[in-house]
């Protein structure tokens, strides 16, 4: 749990969550809210207007500010096709690669296209400019292969971002989608450092007589700005974000870089 002294130094931590559908009533930022309370602001985007309405209803009783906006954000403003799949969580601006996915019988049906929609995309930078939002501390994306497109459309906003959680794909689950190498290279060029990822893999067969390793297909990758040249307020935010995401060693490292600190090694030792 974060030390109250550290939280007292915060103004607001702003999160942008692209692909903000809440699955099975899961509140993925409840941990953030339980520690930050009114100092947390979440802005979510999802293609599904009903999903946004449900998410806004769930957030209405929370002590933090949270809103979900039914916009499709991508690399630029354009007309596009949305491929709506049998499992809504697999819906994407990229067509599912069913030839490849057919290797994995346990979930290929999730990616079957029920229908398509003609949609108009916008960008995070365009939305931010029109909404008077000048900065953001943390971005999370989960948009089924279109994550790099979202980030490319947020080049200006990324200047203020301290950390990211990005869904990355290691296999061509969608046609012509960017892969992890593409996302990683692009973010490294913009001053972010890759830390770790939560991997997800699947088997091609379900009845194997001996233990078998599976193929890694996708995962959530974590990136941070390093605490070089950051202002005091940014260092505090970076430490808080790292600690909530359980990168406790990096959080302590960030605390050491805060001017006039007492070289703490844990939040408990931090003296503002």
mmCIF file of C-alpha atoms in Angstrom:
data_model
loop_
_atom_site.group_PDB
_atom_site.id
_atom_site.type_symbol
_atom_site.label_atom_id
_atom_site.label_comp_id
_atom_site.label_asym_id
_atom_site.label_seq_id
_atom_site.Cartn_x
_atom_site.Cartn_y
_atom_site.Cartn_z
ATOM 1 C CA UNK A 1 0.000 0.000 0.000
ATOM 2 C CA UNK A 2 1.333 3.440 -0.910
ATOM 3 C CA UNK A 3 2.490 5.686 1.892
ATOM 4 C CA UNK A 4 0.085 8.572 2.600
ATOM 5 C CA UNK A 5 3.038 10.966 2.609
ATOM 6 C CA UNK A 6 3.794 10.126 -0.997
ATOM 7 C CA UNK A 7 0.171 10.369 -2.089
ATOM 8 C CA UNK A 8 0.003 13.790 -0.458
ATOM 9 C CA UNK A 9 2.564 15.001 -3.007
ATOM 10 C CA UNK A 10 0.400 13.993 -5.960
ATOM 11 C CA UNK A 11 -1.982 16.205 -7.837
ATOM 12 C CA UNK A 12 -3.784 13.817 -10.201
ATOM 13 C CA UNK A 13 -2.678 10.708 -12.057
ATOM 14 C CA UNK A 14 -4.442 10.609 -15.417
ATOM 15 C CA UNK A 15 -4.927 7.311 -17.232
ATOM 16 C CA UNK A 16 -6.098 6.828 -20.800
ATOM 17 C CA UNK A 17 -7.443 3.339 -21.436
ATOM 18 C CA UNK A 18 -8.067 2.446 -25.085
ATOM 19 C CA UNK A 19 -10.218 -0.645 -25.408
ATOM 20 C CA UNK A 20 -11.893 0.020 -22.080
ATOM 21 C CA UNK A 21 -14.633 -2.612 -22.233
ATOM 22 C CA UNK A 22 -15.085 -4.133 -18.774
ATOM 23 C CA UNK A 23 -15.090 -7.920 -19.101
ATOM 24 C CA UNK A 24 -17.294 -9.899 -16.691
ATOM 25 C CA UNK A 25 -17.828 -6.769 -14.581
ATOM 26 C CA UNK A 26 -14.088 -6.661 -13.890
ATOM 27 C CA UNK A 27 -12.815 -3.279 -12.725
ATOM 28 C CA UNK A 28 -9.187 -3.406 -13.808
ATOM 29 C CA UNK A 29 -8.339 -0.093 -12.148
ATOM 30 C CA UNK A 30 -9.933 -0.835 -8.773
ATOM 31 C CA UNK A 31 -6.469 -1.308 -7.259
ATOM 32 C CA UNK A 32 -5.440 2.110 -8.512
ATOM 33 C CA UNK A 33 -8.597 3.687 -7.158
ATOM 34 C CA UNK A 34 -8.335 2.024 -3.767
ATOM 35 C CA UNK A 35 -4.947 3.660 -3.264
ATOM 36 C CA UNK A 36 -5.332 6.968 -5.077
ATOM 37 C CA UNK A 37 -9.021 7.736 -4.538
ATOM 38 C CA UNK A 38 -9.990 11.167 -5.855
ATOM 39 C CA UNK A 39 -6.471 11.719 -7.189
ATOM 40 C CA UNK A 40 -7.138 9.236 -9.992
ATOM 41 C CA UNK A 41 -8.666 10.206 -13.337
ATOM 42 C CA UNK A 42 -9.489 7.571 -15.966
ATOM 43 C CA UNK A 43 -10.587 8.265 -19.526
ATOM 44 C CA UNK A 44 -11.618 5.184 -21.484
ATOM 45 C CA UNK A 45 -12.344 4.650 -25.171
ATOM 46 C CA UNK A 46 -14.172 1.765 -26.789
ATOM 47 C CA UNK A 47 -15.839 1.146 -30.137
ATOM 48 C CA UNK A 48 -18.933 -0.288 -28.432
ATOM 49 C CA UNK A 49 -21.314 2.399 -27.231
ATOM 50 C CA UNK A 50 -23.195 -0.063 -25.009
ATOM 51 C CA UNK A 51 -19.919 -1.178 -23.398
ATOM 52 C CA UNK A 52 -19.091 2.455 -22.656
ATOM 53 C CA UNK A 53 -22.513 3.006 -21.115
ATOM 54 C CA UNK A 54 -22.079 -0.050 -18.902
ATOM 55 C CA UNK A 55 -18.582 1.041 -17.870
ATOM 56 C CA UNK A 56 -19.822 4.528 -17.013
ATOM 57 C CA UNK A 57 -22.591 3.021 -14.902
ATOM 58 C CA UNK A 58 -20.082 0.855 -13.027
ATOM 59 C CA UNK A 59 -17.813 3.850 -12.437
ATOM 60 C CA UNK A 60 -20.558 6.191 -11.245
ATOM 61 C CA UNK A 61 -20.286 5.093 -7.626
ATOM 62 C CA UNK A 62 -16.481 5.223 -7.440
ATOM 63 C CA UNK A 63 -14.600 7.950 -5.532
ATOM 64 C CA UNK A 64 -12.352 8.688 -8.530
ATOM 65 C CA UNK A 65 -13.235 10.361 -11.824
ATOM 66 C CA UNK A 66 -13.857 7.885 -14.650
ATOM 67 C CA UNK A 67 -15.550 8.299 -18.004
ATOM 68 C CA UNK A 68 -15.780 6.091 -21.094
ATOM 69 C CA UNK A 69 -16.193 7.580 -24.553
ATOM 70 C CA UNK A 70 -17.503 5.671 -27.593
ATOM 71 C CA UNK A 71 -14.779 6.677 -30.043
ATOM 72 C CA UNK A 72 -12.560 4.539 -32.261
ATOM 73 C CA UNK A 73 -9.023 5.899 -31.997
ATOM 74 C CA UNK A 74 -6.323 4.927 -34.462
ATOM 75 C CA UNK A 75 -3.328 6.380 -36.301
ATOM 76 C CA UNK A 76 -5.272 9.050 -38.172
ATOM 77 C CA UNK A 77 -8.754 10.226 -39.006
ATOM 78 C CA UNK A 78 -10.135 7.994 -41.733
ATOM 79 C CA UNK A 79 -12.945 5.764 -42.884
ATOM 80 C CA UNK A 80 -12.292 2.171 -41.807
ATOM 81 C CA UNK A 81 -13.877 -1.242 -41.387
ATOM 82 C CA UNK A 82 -14.498 -2.701 -37.944
ATOM 83 C CA UNK A 83 -14.576 -6.504 -37.844
ATOM 84 C CA UNK A 84 -17.043 -7.482 -35.130
ATOM 85 C CA UNK A 85 -16.335 -11.025 -33.943
ATOM 86 C CA UNK A 86 -18.351 -13.704 -32.168
ATOM 87 C CA UNK A 87 -16.426 -12.871 -29.008
ATOM 88 C CA UNK A 88 -16.625 -9.063 -28.751
ATOM 89 C CA UNK A 89 -13.200 -8.978 -27.089
ATOM 90 C CA UNK A 90 -11.612 -10.063 -30.407
ATOM 91 C CA UNK A 91 -13.220 -7.272 -32.467
ATOM 92 C CA UNK A 92 -10.607 -5.297 -34.387
ATOM 93 C CA UNK A 93 -9.841 -2.832 -37.155
ATOM 94 C CA UNK A 94 -7.817 -5.716 -38.620
ATOM 95 C CA UNK A 95 -9.442 -8.741 -40.223
ATOM 96 C CA UNK A 96 -8.840 -11.949 -38.188
ATOM 97 C CA UNK A 97 -6.354 -14.306 -39.800
ATOM 98 C CA UNK A 98 -8.542 -17.407 -39.664
ATOM 99 C CA UNK A 99 -6.117 -19.529 -41.690
ATOM 100 C CA UNK A 100 -3.508 -19.047 -38.989
ATOM 101 C CA UNK A 101 -5.943 -19.178 -36.089
ATOM 102 C CA UNK A 102 -7.330 -22.533 -37.274
ATOM 103 C CA UNK A 103 -4.263 -24.144 -35.698
ATOM 104 C CA UNK A 104 -5.754 -23.385 -32.275
ATOM 105 C CA UNK A 105 -9.135 -25.156 -32.066
ATOM 106 C CA UNK A 106 -9.838 -24.052 -28.498
ATOM 107 C CA UNK A 107 -10.369 -20.419 -29.431
ATOM 108 C CA UNK A 108 -10.472 -19.952 -33.204
ATOM 109 C CA UNK A 109 -14.269 -19.574 -33.078
ATOM 110 C CA UNK A 110 -13.847 -16.453 -30.926
ATOM 111 C CA UNK A 111 -12.427 -14.708 -33.997
ATOM 112 C CA UNK A 112 -15.205 -15.600 -36.432
ATOM 113 C CA UNK A 113 -16.520 -12.372 -37.981
ATOM 114 C CA UNK A 114 -20.217 -11.899 -37.255
ATOM 115 C CA UNK A 115 -20.495 -8.715 -39.288
ATOM 116 C CA UNK A 116 -18.558 -5.607 -40.310
ATOM 117 C CA UNK A 117 -19.201 -1.935 -39.656
ATOM 118 C CA UNK A 118 -18.114 1.123 -41.610
ATOM 119 C CA UNK A 119 -16.623 3.458 -39.014
ATOM 120 C CA UNK A 120 -14.749 6.731 -38.778
ATOM 121 C CA UNK A 121 -11.613 6.765 -36.669
ATOM 122 C CA UNK A 122 -9.994 9.656 -34.853
ATOM 123 C CA UNK A 123 -6.753 9.986 -32.901
ATOM 124 C CA UNK A 124 -5.906 10.517 -29.253
ATOM 125 C CA UNK A 125 -4.051 13.707 -30.173
ATOM 126 C CA UNK A 126 -7.112 15.045 -32.011
ATOM 127 C CA UNK A 127 -9.393 14.169 -29.097
ATOM 128 C CA UNK A 128 -6.971 15.663 -26.566
ATOM 129 C CA UNK A 129 -6.679 18.908 -28.512
ATOM 130 C CA UNK A 130 -10.445 19.304 -28.874
ATOM 131 C CA UNK A 131 -11.074 18.337 -25.225
ATOM 132 C CA UNK A 132 -8.457 20.611 -23.682
ATOM 133 C CA UNK A 133 -6.387 17.681 -22.391
ATOM 134 C CA UNK A 134 -2.695 18.581 -22.491
ATOM 135 C CA UNK A 135 -1.119 15.668 -20.672
ATOM 136 C CA UNK A 136 -1.537 12.082 -19.543
ATOM 137 C CA UNK A 137 0.541 9.970 -17.172
ATOM 138 C CA UNK A 138 -0.297 6.397 -18.158
ATOM 139 C CA UNK A 139 -1.758 4.811 -21.279
ATOM 140 C CA UNK A 140 -3.168 1.314 -21.532
ATOM 141 C CA UNK A 141 -4.190 -0.192 -24.876
ATOM 142 C CA UNK A 142 -6.018 -3.416 -25.674
ATOM 143 C CA UNK A 143 -7.325 -3.143 -29.224
ATOM 144 C CA UNK A 144 -6.521 -6.453 -30.894
ATOM 145 C CA UNK A 145 -3.575 -5.675 -33.138
ATOM 146 C CA UNK A 146 -4.261 -1.956 -33.609
ATOM 147 C CA UNK A 147 -2.285 -0.829 -30.540
ATOM 148 C CA UNK A 148 0.617 0.642 -32.516
ATOM 149 C CA UNK A 149 -1.878 2.597 -34.619
ATOM 150 C CA UNK A 150 -3.330 4.075 -31.424
ATOM 151 C CA UNK A 151 0.125 5.068 -30.181
ATOM 152 C CA UNK A 152 1.110 6.620 -33.510
ATOM 153 C CA UNK A 153 -1.988 8.764 -33.259
ATOM 154 C CA UNK A 154 -0.881 9.966 -29.833
ATOM 155 C CA UNK A 155 2.624 11.235 -30.656
ATOM 156 C CA UNK A 156 2.032 14.602 -28.979
ATOM 157 C CA UNK A 157 0.310 13.169 -25.922
ATOM 158 C CA UNK A 158 3.086 10.627 -25.435
ATOM 159 C CA UNK A 159 5.504 13.444 -24.598
ATOM 160 C CA UNK A 160 3.887 13.626 -21.158
ATOM 161 C CA UNK A 161 3.314 9.890 -20.651
ATOM 162 C CA UNK A 162 5.457 8.179 -18.002
ATOM 163 C CA UNK A 163 4.403 4.549 -18.475
ATOM 164 C CA UNK A 164 2.437 2.282 -20.787
ATOM 165 C CA UNK A 165 0.752 -1.094 -20.733
ATOM 166 C CA UNK A 166 0.335 -2.213 -24.343
ATOM 167 C CA UNK A 167 -1.153 -5.396 -25.726
ATOM 168 C CA UNK A 168 1.410 -6.864 -28.129
ATOM 169 C CA UNK A 169 1.062 -9.790 -30.516
ATOM 170 C CA UNK A 170 3.792 -12.317 -31.222
ATOM 171 C CA UNK A 171 1.898 -14.146 -33.967
ATOM 172 C CA UNK A 172 -0.199 -12.927 -36.937
ATOM 173 C CA UNK A 173 -3.638 -13.366 -35.399
ATOM 174 C CA UNK A 174 -4.916 -10.588 -37.664
ATOM 175 C CA UNK A 175 -4.003 -9.866 -41.268
ATOM 176 C CA UNK A 176 -1.296 -7.200 -41.751
ATOM 177 C CA UNK A 177 -1.210 -6.339 -38.049
ATOM 178 C CA UNK A 178 1.928 -4.957 -36.370
ATOM 179 C CA UNK A 179 3.816 -7.422 -34.176
ATOM 180 C CA UNK A 180 5.759 -6.954 -30.941
ATOM 181 C CA UNK A 181 8.964 -6.000 -32.752
ATOM 182 C CA UNK A 182 7.159 -3.147 -34.493
ATOM 183 C CA UNK A 183 5.652 -1.802 -31.267
ATOM 184 C CA UNK A 184 8.864 -2.231 -29.292
ATOM 185 C CA UNK A 185 11.080 -0.490 -31.860
ATOM 186 C CA UNK A 186 8.676 2.429 -32.163
ATOM 187 C CA UNK A 187 8.461 2.979 -28.405
ATOM 188 C CA UNK A 188 12.207 2.610 -27.836
ATOM 189 C CA UNK A 189 12.788 5.365 -30.402
ATOM 190 C CA UNK A 190 10.550 7.603 -28.320
ATOM 191 C CA UNK A 191 12.382 7.187 -25.055
ATOM 192 C CA UNK A 192 10.472 4.341 -23.425
ATOM 193 C CA UNK A 193 12.167 1.300 -21.925
ATOM 194 C CA UNK A 194 10.658 -2.178 -22.102
ATOM 195 C CA UNK A 195 10.428 -3.817 -18.670
ATOM 196 C CA UNK A 196 8.332 -6.976 -18.792
ATOM 197 C CA UNK A 197 5.184 -8.578 -20.167
ATOM 198 C CA UNK A 198 2.353 -10.828 -19.039
ATOM 199 C CA UNK A 199 2.459 -13.681 -21.577
ATOM 200 C CA UNK A 200 -0.497 -15.604 -22.989
ATOM 201 C CA UNK A 201 -0.014 -18.780 -25.011
ATOM 202 C CA UNK A 202 -2.120 -21.605 -26.372
ATOM 203 C CA UNK A 203 -1.798 -25.237 -27.401
ATOM 204 C CA UNK A 204 -2.608 -26.639 -30.807
ATOM 205 C CA UNK A 205 -3.862 -29.873 -29.275
ATOM 206 C CA UNK A 206 -5.845 -30.397 -26.087
ATOM 207 C CA UNK A 207 -5.061 -34.058 -25.406
ATOM 208 C CA UNK A 208 -1.315 -34.452 -25.033
ATOM 209 C CA UNK A 209 -0.039 -37.400 -22.992
ATOM 210 C CA UNK A 210 3.056 -35.635 -21.721
ATOM 211 C CA UNK A 211 3.735 -32.080 -20.514
ATOM 212 C CA UNK A 212 4.196 -29.664 -23.389
ATOM 213 C CA UNK A 213 5.200 -26.041 -23.763
ATOM 214 C CA UNK A 214 2.772 -23.878 -25.675
ATOM 215 C CA UNK A 215 3.273 -21.110 -28.216
ATOM 216 C CA UNK A 216 3.360 -17.546 -26.949
ATOM 217 C CA UNK A 217 0.748 -15.621 -28.936
ATOM 218 C CA UNK A 218 0.245 -12.300 -27.205
ATOM 219 C CA UNK A 219 0.755 -10.454 -23.934
ATOM 220 C CA UNK A 220 0.632 -7.114 -22.147
ATOM 221 C CA UNK A 221 3.967 -5.289 -22.376
ATOM 222 C CA UNK A 222 5.046 -2.730 -19.772
ATOM 223 C CA UNK A 223 7.112 0.333 -20.682
ATOM 224 C CA UNK A 224 8.472 3.135 -18.511
ATOM 225 C CA UNK A 225 10.297 6.391 -18.977
ATOM 226 C CA UNK A 226 13.533 6.325 -17.046
ATOM 227 C CA UNK A 227 13.840 8.968 -14.292
ATOM 228 C CA UNK A 228 16.309 11.160 -16.180
ATOM 229 C CA UNK A 229 15.517 14.832 -16.627
ATOM 230 C CA UNK A 230 12.075 14.504 -15.041
ATOM 231 C CA UNK A 231 10.580 17.096 -12.726
ATOM 232 C CA UNK A 232 9.914 16.289 -9.085
ATOM 233 C CA UNK A 233 6.180 15.870 -9.629
ATOM 234 C CA UNK A 234 6.841 13.474 -12.518
ATOM 235 C CA UNK A 235 9.248 11.417 -10.414
ATOM 236 C CA UNK A 236 6.604 11.050 -7.709
ATOM 237 C CA UNK A 237 4.029 9.936 -10.282
ATOM 238 C CA UNK A 238 6.470 7.542 -11.917
ATOM 239 C CA UNK A 239 7.273 5.951 -8.550
ATOM 240 C CA UNK A 240 3.585 5.602 -7.695
ATOM 241 C CA UNK A 241 2.705 4.065 -11.069
ATOM 242 C CA UNK A 242 5.621 1.632 -10.874
ATOM 243 C CA UNK A 243 4.642 0.580 -7.358
ATOM 244 C CA UNK A 244 0.993 -0.009 -8.245
ATOM 245 C CA UNK A 245 2.121 -2.128 -11.210
ATOM 246 C CA UNK A 246 4.331 -4.107 -8.787
ATOM 247 C CA UNK A 247 7.653 -2.914 -10.160
ATOM 248 C CA UNK A 248 8.702 -2.164 -6.608
ATOM 249 C CA UNK A 249 12.440 -2.048 -7.256
ATOM 250 C CA UNK A 250 11.975 0.548 -9.997
ATOM 251 C CA UNK A 251 9.608 2.510 -7.764
ATOM 252 C CA UNK A 252 12.290 2.675 -5.072
ATOM 253 C CA UNK A 253 14.861 3.680 -7.689
ATOM 254 C CA UNK A 254 12.610 6.544 -8.791
ATOM 255 C CA UNK A 255 12.215 7.683 -5.187
ATOM 256 C CA UNK A 256 15.991 7.927 -4.878
ATOM 257 C CA UNK A 257 16.025 10.402 -7.747
ATOM 258 C CA UNK A 258 13.574 12.792 -6.098
ATOM 259 C CA UNK A 259 15.452 15.948 -4.990
ATOM 260 C CA UNK A 260 15.904 16.276 -1.224
ATOM 261 C CA UNK A 261 14.786 12.719 -0.551
ATOM 262 C CA UNK A 262 16.652 10.623 2.018
ATOM 263 C CA UNK A 263 17.754 7.927 -0.426
ATOM 264 C CA UNK A 264 14.846 5.612 0.445
ATOM 265 C CA UNK A 265 14.808 1.985 -0.587
ATOM 266 C CA UNK A 266 11.097 1.491 0.091
ATOM 267 C CA UNK A 267 8.024 3.692 0.315
ATOM 268 C CA UNK A 268 8.110 3.193 4.070
ATOM 269 C CA UNK A 269 11.503 4.915 4.221
ATOM 270 C CA UNK A 270 10.513 7.833 2.012
ATOM 271 C CA UNK A 271 10.732 11.263 3.628
ATOM 272 C CA UNK A 272 9.089 13.960 1.472
#
